[in-house]
Coordinates of C-alpha atoms and ligand atoms in Angstrom, one line a residue:
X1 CA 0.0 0.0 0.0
X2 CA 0.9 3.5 -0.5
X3 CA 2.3 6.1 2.2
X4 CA 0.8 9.1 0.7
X5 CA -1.0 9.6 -2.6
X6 CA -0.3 12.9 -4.7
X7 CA -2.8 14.3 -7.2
X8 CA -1.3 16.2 -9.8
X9 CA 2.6 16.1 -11.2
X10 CA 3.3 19.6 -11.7
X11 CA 6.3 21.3 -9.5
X12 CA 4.2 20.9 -6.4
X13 CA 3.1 17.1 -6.5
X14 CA 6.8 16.3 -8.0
X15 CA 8.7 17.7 -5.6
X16 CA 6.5 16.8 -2.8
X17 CA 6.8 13.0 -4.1
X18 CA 10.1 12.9 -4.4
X19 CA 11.3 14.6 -1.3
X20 CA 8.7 12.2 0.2
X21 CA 10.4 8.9 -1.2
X22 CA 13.6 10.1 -1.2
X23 CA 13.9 11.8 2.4
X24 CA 11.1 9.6 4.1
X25 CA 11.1 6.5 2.7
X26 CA 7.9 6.7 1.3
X27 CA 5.8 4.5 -1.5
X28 CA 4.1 7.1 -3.4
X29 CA 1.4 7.6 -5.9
X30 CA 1.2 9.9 -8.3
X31 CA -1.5 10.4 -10.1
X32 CA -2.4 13.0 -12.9
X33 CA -5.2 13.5 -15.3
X34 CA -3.1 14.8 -18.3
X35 CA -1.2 12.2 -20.2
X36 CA 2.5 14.0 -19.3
X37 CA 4.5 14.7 -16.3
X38 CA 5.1 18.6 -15.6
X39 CA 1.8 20.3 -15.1
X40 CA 1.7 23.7 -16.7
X41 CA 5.3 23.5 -17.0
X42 CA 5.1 21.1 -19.5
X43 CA 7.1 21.6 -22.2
X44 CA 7.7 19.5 -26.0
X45 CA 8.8 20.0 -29.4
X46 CA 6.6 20.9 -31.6
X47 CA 5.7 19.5 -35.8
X48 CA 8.5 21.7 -36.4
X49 CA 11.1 20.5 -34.0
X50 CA 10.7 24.1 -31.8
X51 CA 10.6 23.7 -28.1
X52 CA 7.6 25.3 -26.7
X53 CA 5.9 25.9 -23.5
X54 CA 2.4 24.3 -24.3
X55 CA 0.3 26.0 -21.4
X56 CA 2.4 29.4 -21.6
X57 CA 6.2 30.9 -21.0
X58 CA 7.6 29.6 -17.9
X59 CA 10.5 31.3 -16.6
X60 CA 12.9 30.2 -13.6
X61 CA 14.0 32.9 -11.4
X62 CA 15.1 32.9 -7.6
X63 CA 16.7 34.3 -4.2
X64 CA 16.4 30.9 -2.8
X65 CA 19.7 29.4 -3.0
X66 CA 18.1 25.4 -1.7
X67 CA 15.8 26.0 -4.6
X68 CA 18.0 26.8 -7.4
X69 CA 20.7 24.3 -5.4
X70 CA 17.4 21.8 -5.1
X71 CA 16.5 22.3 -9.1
X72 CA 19.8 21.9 -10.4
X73 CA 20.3 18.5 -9.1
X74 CA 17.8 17.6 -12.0
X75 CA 18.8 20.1 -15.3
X76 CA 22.0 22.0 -16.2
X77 CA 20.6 25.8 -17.4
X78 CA 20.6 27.7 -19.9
X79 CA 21.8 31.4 -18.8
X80 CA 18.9 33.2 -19.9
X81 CA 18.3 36.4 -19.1
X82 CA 14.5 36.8 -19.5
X83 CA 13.4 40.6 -21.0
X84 CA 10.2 41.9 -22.1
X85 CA 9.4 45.0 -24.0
X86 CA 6.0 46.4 -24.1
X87 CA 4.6 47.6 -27.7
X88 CA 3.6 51.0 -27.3
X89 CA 2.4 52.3 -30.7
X90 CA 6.0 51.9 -32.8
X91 CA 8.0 52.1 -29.5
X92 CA 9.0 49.1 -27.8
X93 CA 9.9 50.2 -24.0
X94 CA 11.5 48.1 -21.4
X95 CA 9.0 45.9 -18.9
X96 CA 9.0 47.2 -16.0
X97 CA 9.2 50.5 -17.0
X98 CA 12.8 51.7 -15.6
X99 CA 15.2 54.6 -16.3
X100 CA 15.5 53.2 -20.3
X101 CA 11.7 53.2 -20.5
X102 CA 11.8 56.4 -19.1
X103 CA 14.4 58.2 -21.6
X104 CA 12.9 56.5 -24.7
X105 CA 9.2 58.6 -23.2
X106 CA 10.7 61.8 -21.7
X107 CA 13.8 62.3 -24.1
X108 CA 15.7 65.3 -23.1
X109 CA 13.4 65.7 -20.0
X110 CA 14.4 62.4 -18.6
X111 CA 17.1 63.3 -16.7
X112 CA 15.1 65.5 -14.4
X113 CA 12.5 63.6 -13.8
X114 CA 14.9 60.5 -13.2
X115 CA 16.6 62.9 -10.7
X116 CA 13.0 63.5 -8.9
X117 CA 12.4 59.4 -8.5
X118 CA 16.1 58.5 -6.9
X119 CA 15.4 62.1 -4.5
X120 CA 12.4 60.5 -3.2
X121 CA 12.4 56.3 -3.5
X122 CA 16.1 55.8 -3.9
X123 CA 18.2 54.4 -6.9
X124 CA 17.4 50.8 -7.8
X125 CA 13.7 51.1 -6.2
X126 CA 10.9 48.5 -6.9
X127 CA 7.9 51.6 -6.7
X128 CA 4.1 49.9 -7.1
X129 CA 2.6 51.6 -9.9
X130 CA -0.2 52.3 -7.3
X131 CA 2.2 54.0 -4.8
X132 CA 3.5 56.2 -7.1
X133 CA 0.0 57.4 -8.3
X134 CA -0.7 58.1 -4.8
X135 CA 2.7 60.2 -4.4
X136 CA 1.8 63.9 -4.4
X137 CA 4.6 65.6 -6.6
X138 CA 3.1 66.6 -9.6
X139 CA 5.6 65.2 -11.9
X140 CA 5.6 61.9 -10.4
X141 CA 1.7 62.2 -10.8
X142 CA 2.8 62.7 -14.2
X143 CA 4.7 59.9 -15.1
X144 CA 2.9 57.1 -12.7
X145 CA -0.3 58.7 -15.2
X146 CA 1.7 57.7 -18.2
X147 CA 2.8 54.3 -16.6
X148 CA -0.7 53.0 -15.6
X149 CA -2.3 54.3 -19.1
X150 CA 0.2 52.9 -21.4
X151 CA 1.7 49.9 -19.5
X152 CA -1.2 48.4 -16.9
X153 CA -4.4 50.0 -17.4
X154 CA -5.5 47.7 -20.7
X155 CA -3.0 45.1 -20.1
X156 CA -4.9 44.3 -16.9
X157 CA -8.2 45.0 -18.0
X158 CA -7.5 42.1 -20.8
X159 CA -5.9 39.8 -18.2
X160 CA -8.6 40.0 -15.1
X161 CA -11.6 41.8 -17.1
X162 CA -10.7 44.6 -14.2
X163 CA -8.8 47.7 -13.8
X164 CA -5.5 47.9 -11.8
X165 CA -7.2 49.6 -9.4
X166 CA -9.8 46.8 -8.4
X167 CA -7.7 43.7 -8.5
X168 CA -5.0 42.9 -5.7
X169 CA -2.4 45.4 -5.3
X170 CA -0.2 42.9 -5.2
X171 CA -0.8 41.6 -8.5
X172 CA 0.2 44.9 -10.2
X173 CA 3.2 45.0 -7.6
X174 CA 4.9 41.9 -9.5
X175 CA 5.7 44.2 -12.1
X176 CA 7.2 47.5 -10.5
X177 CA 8.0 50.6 -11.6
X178 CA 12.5 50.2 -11.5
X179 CA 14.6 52.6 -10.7
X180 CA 17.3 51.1 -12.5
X181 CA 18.7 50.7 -16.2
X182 CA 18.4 46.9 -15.6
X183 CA 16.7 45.8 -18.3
X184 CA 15.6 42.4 -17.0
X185 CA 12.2 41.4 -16.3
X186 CA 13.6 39.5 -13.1
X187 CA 16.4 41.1 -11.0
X188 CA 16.8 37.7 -8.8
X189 CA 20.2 36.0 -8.1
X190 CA 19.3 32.5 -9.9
X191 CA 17.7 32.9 -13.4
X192 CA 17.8 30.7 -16.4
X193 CA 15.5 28.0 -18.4
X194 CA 16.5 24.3 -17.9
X195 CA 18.8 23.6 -20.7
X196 CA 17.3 20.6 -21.7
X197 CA 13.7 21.7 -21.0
X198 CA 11.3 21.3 -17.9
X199 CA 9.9 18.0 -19.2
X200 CA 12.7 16.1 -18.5
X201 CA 13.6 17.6 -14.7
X202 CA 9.8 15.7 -13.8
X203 CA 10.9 13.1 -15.5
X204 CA 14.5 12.8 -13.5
X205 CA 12.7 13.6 -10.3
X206 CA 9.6 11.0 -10.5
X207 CA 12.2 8.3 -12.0
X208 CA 12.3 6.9 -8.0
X209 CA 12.1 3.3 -7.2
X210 CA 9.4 4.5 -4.7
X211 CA 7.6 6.4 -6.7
X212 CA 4.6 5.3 -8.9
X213 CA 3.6 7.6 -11.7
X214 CA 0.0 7.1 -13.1
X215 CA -0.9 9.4 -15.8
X216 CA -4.7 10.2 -17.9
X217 CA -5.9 9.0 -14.2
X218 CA -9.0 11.4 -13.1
X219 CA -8.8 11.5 -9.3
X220 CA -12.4 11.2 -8.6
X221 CA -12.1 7.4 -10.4
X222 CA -10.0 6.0 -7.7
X223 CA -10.5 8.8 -4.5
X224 CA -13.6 9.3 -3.0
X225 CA -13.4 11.8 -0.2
X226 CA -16.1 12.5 2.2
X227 CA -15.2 15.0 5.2
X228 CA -18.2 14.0 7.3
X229 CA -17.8 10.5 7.2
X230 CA -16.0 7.6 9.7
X231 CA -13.4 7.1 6.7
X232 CA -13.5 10.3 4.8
X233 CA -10.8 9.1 1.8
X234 CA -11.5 5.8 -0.3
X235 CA -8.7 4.8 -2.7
X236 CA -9.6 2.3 -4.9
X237 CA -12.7 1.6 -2.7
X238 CA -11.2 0.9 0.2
X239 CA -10.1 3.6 3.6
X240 CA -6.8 5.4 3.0
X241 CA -5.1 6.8 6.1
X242 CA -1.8 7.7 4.3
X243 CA -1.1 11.0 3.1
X244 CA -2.9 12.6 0.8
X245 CA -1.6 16.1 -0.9
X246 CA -3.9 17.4 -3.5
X247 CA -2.9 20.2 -6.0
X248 CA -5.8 20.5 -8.5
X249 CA -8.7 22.8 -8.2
X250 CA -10.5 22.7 -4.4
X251 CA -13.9 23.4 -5.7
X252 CA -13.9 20.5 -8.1
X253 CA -12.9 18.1 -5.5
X254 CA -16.1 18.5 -3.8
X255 CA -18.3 18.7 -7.4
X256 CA -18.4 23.2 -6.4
X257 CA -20.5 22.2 -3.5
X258 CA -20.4 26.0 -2.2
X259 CA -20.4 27.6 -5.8
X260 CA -17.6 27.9 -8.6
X261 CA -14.4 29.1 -7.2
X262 CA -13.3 31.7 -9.9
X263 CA -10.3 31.3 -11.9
X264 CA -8.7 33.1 -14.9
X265 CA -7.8 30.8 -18.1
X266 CA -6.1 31.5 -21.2
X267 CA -6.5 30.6 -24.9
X268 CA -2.8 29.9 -26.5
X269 CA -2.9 30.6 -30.1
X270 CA 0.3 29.3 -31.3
X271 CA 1.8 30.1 -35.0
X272 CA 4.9 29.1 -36.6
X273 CA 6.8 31.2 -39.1
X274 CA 9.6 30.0 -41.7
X275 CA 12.1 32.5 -40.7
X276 CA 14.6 32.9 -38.0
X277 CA 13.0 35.1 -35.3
X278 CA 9.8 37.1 -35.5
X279 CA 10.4 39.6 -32.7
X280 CA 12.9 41.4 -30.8
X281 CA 12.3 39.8 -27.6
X282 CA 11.4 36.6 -26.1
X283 CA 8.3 38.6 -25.0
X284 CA 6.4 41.7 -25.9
X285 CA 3.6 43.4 -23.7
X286 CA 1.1 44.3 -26.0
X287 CA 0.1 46.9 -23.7
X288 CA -1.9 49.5 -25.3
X289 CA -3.8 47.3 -28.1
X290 CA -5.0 43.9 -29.2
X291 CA -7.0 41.8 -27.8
X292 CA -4.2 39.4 -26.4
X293 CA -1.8 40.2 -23.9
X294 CA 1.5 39.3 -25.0
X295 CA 3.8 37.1 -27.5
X296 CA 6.4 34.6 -26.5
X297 CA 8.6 33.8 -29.3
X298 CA 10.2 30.4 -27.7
X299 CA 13.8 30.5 -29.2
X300 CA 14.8 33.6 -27.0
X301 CA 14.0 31.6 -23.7
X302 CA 15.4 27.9 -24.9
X303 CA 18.3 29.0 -26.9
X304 CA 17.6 27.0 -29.6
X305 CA 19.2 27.6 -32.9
X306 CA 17.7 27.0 -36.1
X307 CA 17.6 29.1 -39.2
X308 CA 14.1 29.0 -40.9
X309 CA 11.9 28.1 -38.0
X310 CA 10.1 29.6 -35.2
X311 CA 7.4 29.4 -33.1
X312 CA 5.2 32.0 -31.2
X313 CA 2.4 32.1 -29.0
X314 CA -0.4 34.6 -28.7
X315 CA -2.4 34.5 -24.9
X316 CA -5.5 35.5 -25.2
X317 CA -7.3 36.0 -21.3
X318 CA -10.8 34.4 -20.5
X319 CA -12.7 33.3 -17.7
X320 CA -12.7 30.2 -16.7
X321 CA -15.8 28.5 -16.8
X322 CA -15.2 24.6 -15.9
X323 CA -16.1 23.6 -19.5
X324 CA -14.3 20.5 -20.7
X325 CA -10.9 21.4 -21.9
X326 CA -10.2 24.9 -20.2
X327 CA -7.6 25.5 -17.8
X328 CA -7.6 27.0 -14.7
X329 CA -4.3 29.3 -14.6
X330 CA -4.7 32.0 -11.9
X331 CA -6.6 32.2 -8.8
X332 CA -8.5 35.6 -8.8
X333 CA -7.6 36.9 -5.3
X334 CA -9.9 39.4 -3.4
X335 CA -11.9 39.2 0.3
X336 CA -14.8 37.7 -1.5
X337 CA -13.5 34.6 -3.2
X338 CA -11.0 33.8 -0.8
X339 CA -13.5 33.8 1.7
X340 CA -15.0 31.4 -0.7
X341 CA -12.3 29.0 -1.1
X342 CA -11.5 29.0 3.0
X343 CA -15.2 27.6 3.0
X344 CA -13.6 24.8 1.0
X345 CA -10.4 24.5 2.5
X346 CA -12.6 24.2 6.0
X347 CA -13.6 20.6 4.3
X348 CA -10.3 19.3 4.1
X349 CA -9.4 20.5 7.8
X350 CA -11.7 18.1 9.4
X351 CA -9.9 15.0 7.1
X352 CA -6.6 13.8 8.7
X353 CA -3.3 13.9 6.7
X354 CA -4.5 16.1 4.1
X355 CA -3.2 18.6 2.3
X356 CA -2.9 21.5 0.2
X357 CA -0.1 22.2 -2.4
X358 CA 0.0 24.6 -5.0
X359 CA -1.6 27.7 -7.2
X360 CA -4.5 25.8 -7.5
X361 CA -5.2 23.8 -4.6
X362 CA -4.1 26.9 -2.3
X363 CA -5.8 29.8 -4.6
X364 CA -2.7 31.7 -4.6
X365 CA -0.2 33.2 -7.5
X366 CA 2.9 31.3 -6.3
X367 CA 5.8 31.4 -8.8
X368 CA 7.7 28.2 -9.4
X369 CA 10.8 29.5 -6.8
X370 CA 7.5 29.9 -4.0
X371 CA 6.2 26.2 -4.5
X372 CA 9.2 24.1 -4.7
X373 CA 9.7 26.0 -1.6
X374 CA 7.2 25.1 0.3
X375 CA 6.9 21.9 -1.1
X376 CA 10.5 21.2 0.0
X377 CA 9.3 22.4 3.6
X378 CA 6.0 20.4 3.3
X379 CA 7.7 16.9 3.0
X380 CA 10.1 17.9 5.8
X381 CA 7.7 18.5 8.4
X382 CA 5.1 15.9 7.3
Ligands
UDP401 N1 1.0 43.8 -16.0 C1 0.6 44.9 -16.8 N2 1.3 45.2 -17.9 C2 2.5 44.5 -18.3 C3 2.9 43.5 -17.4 C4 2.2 43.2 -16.3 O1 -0.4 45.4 -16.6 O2 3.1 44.9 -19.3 C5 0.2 43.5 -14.8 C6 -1.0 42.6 -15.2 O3 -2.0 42.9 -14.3 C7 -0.4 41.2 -14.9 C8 0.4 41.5 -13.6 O4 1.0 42.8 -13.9 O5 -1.4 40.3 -14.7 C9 1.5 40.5 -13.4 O6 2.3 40.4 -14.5 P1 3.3 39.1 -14.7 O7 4.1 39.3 -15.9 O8 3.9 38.8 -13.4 O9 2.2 37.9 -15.0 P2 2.4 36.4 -15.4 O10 3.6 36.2 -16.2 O11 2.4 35.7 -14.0 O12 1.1 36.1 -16.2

């Protein structure tokens, strides 16, 4: 029999599983209901031999040196240094807006106003765009105007239906205003894509004597979990007191009992091109038009070389409505729905050994850095 049973194989359920067999000398399942390893880090070639990211551009980045030390046990990397440009009319300024963006707007009248933003938040700053609206000098007013029209005001309102203004602050915060001429899109220590691709680091780490993978396995076909009753999890049938750490979607897990918990989803329109790169940048903000958010050209993150192919992807934001064959991708955080999904999460208090792991499971926006994390600390105190 099984120690603990995992559903879902992305970075939460893989490195939970392997720490889990590894460290603890556990037997552990793994199921998933997709047919690969990976979760939404997947990754393949595509008809034209291009590696691409099927559920959208991944990017590694870290402070957390017994992450990147963790990862690396399972992938060499390749050095890339991720950067974004947003489309503004013909311009393409850096993402997030820093001291470069801010010459290429303000010309010769840069230098003043870069002089104003150091005076009052310090060189190399991270500034909220919605702190610096709230600031009271005039010219700041100025430019946080420009930044929230031109960068985040229709960018947002295509990604959550919402303004800046009524989703999370700390949603916008990922993306600061930089007081720097860093052109990055991440300033962390670690950085990089796995040279070889994410698929194979799932398919190093779940390669464990002790670990049994099962994929294009539903988890309501073999779990059945009932809070209320004298053995709230069958597996197979039969009462499971192992572990259990679940990293899908909460509300589905109990058929949305208490009402849909809402998600965002995206449509991925990918094209590929007989030529050697399409855009400047491994990713450009299209932040003042279209109807999708942004394009990932692949090569730029992987590296890869070849002469007269590439592939793109277009994202195109949606709701998610539980149809068959969308995706939940981000929890929509605000007082409301996560009161919502703690109504949920009260279920699985009352049920021994069970846990949550993971954007889904936990409604949060963790980046990959956040969940190996705490999927690392997880195993270790379980
Ligand atoms: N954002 C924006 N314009 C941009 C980039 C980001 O308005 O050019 C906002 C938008 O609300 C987005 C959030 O900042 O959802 C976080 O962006 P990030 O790039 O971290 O999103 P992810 O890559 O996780 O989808």
């Amino acid at each position: 029999m099984y120690d603990s049973i995992i559903i879902g194989c992305g970075f939460a359920g893989a490195v939970a599983a392997r720490e889990l067999a590894e460290k603890k000398g556990q037997h552990v399942l793994v199921i998933d209901a997709r047919e690969h390893v990976g979760g939404n880090c997947y990754d393949r070639l595509d008809e034209n031999g291009i590696l691409i990211h099927q559920y959208g551009p991944h990017i590694f980045h870290t402070n957390i040196k017994r992450v990147y030390d963790y990862l690396s046990r399972f992938t060499e990397w390749y050095e890339y240094r991720h950067e974004v440009v947003g489309k503004i009319q013909e311009k393409e300024i850096p993402i997030p807006f820093n001291l470069n963006s801010l010459e290429m707007v303000y010309g010769e009248r840069a230098a003043h106003l870069e002089k104003i933003l150091i005076d009052n938040f310090g060189e190399g700053a991270r500034v909220p765009i919605l702190e610096l609206m709230n600031h009271e000098n005039e010219e700041l007013q100025e430019i946080a105007h420009y930044v929230y029209e031109n960068v985040f005001l229709k960018y947002t309102m295509k990604q959550w239906g919402k303004t800046p203004k009524e989703i999370d602050p700390s949603v916008s915060g990922r993306v600061p205003v930089l007081l720097s001429r860093d052109n990055r899109y991440f300033q962390d220590t670690y950085q990089g894509l796995p040279l070889h691709g994410f698929t194979p680091i799932f398919e190093k780490m779940l390669d464990y004597e002790k670990i049994e993978v099962r994929l294009g396995c539903e988890a309501k076909t073999v779990l059945a979990i009932h809070p209320d009753a004298k053995e709230p999890v069958l597996f197979e049938g039969k009462p499971f007191h192992g572990n259990i750490i679940y990293t899908g979607a909460l509300d589905e897990l109990f058929d949305c009992c208490f009402g849909r918990l809402p998600y965002r989803s995206l449509r991925f329109d990918f094209r590929h091109y007989d030529k050697e790169f399409y855009q400047s940048h491994g990713v450009v903000n299209y932040t003042v038009s279209e109807d999708f958010t942004r394009i990932t050209e692949f090569k730029y993150l992987s590296g890869q070389l070849a002469a007269k192919d590439t592939t793109i992807v277009k994202e195109y934001p949606m709701p998610y409505s539980g149809k068959e064959g969308e995706i939940p991708y981000y929890a929509i955080n605000n007082k409301e729905n996560d009161a919502l999904f703690n109504q949920y999460r009260a279920l699985v208090e009352k049920i021994p050994n069970f846990y949550l792991l993971g954007r889904l499971a936990e409604y949060k926006y963790y980046n990959i850095d956040a969940i190996v994390d705490r999927a690392l600390a997880m195993a270790e105190q379980m």
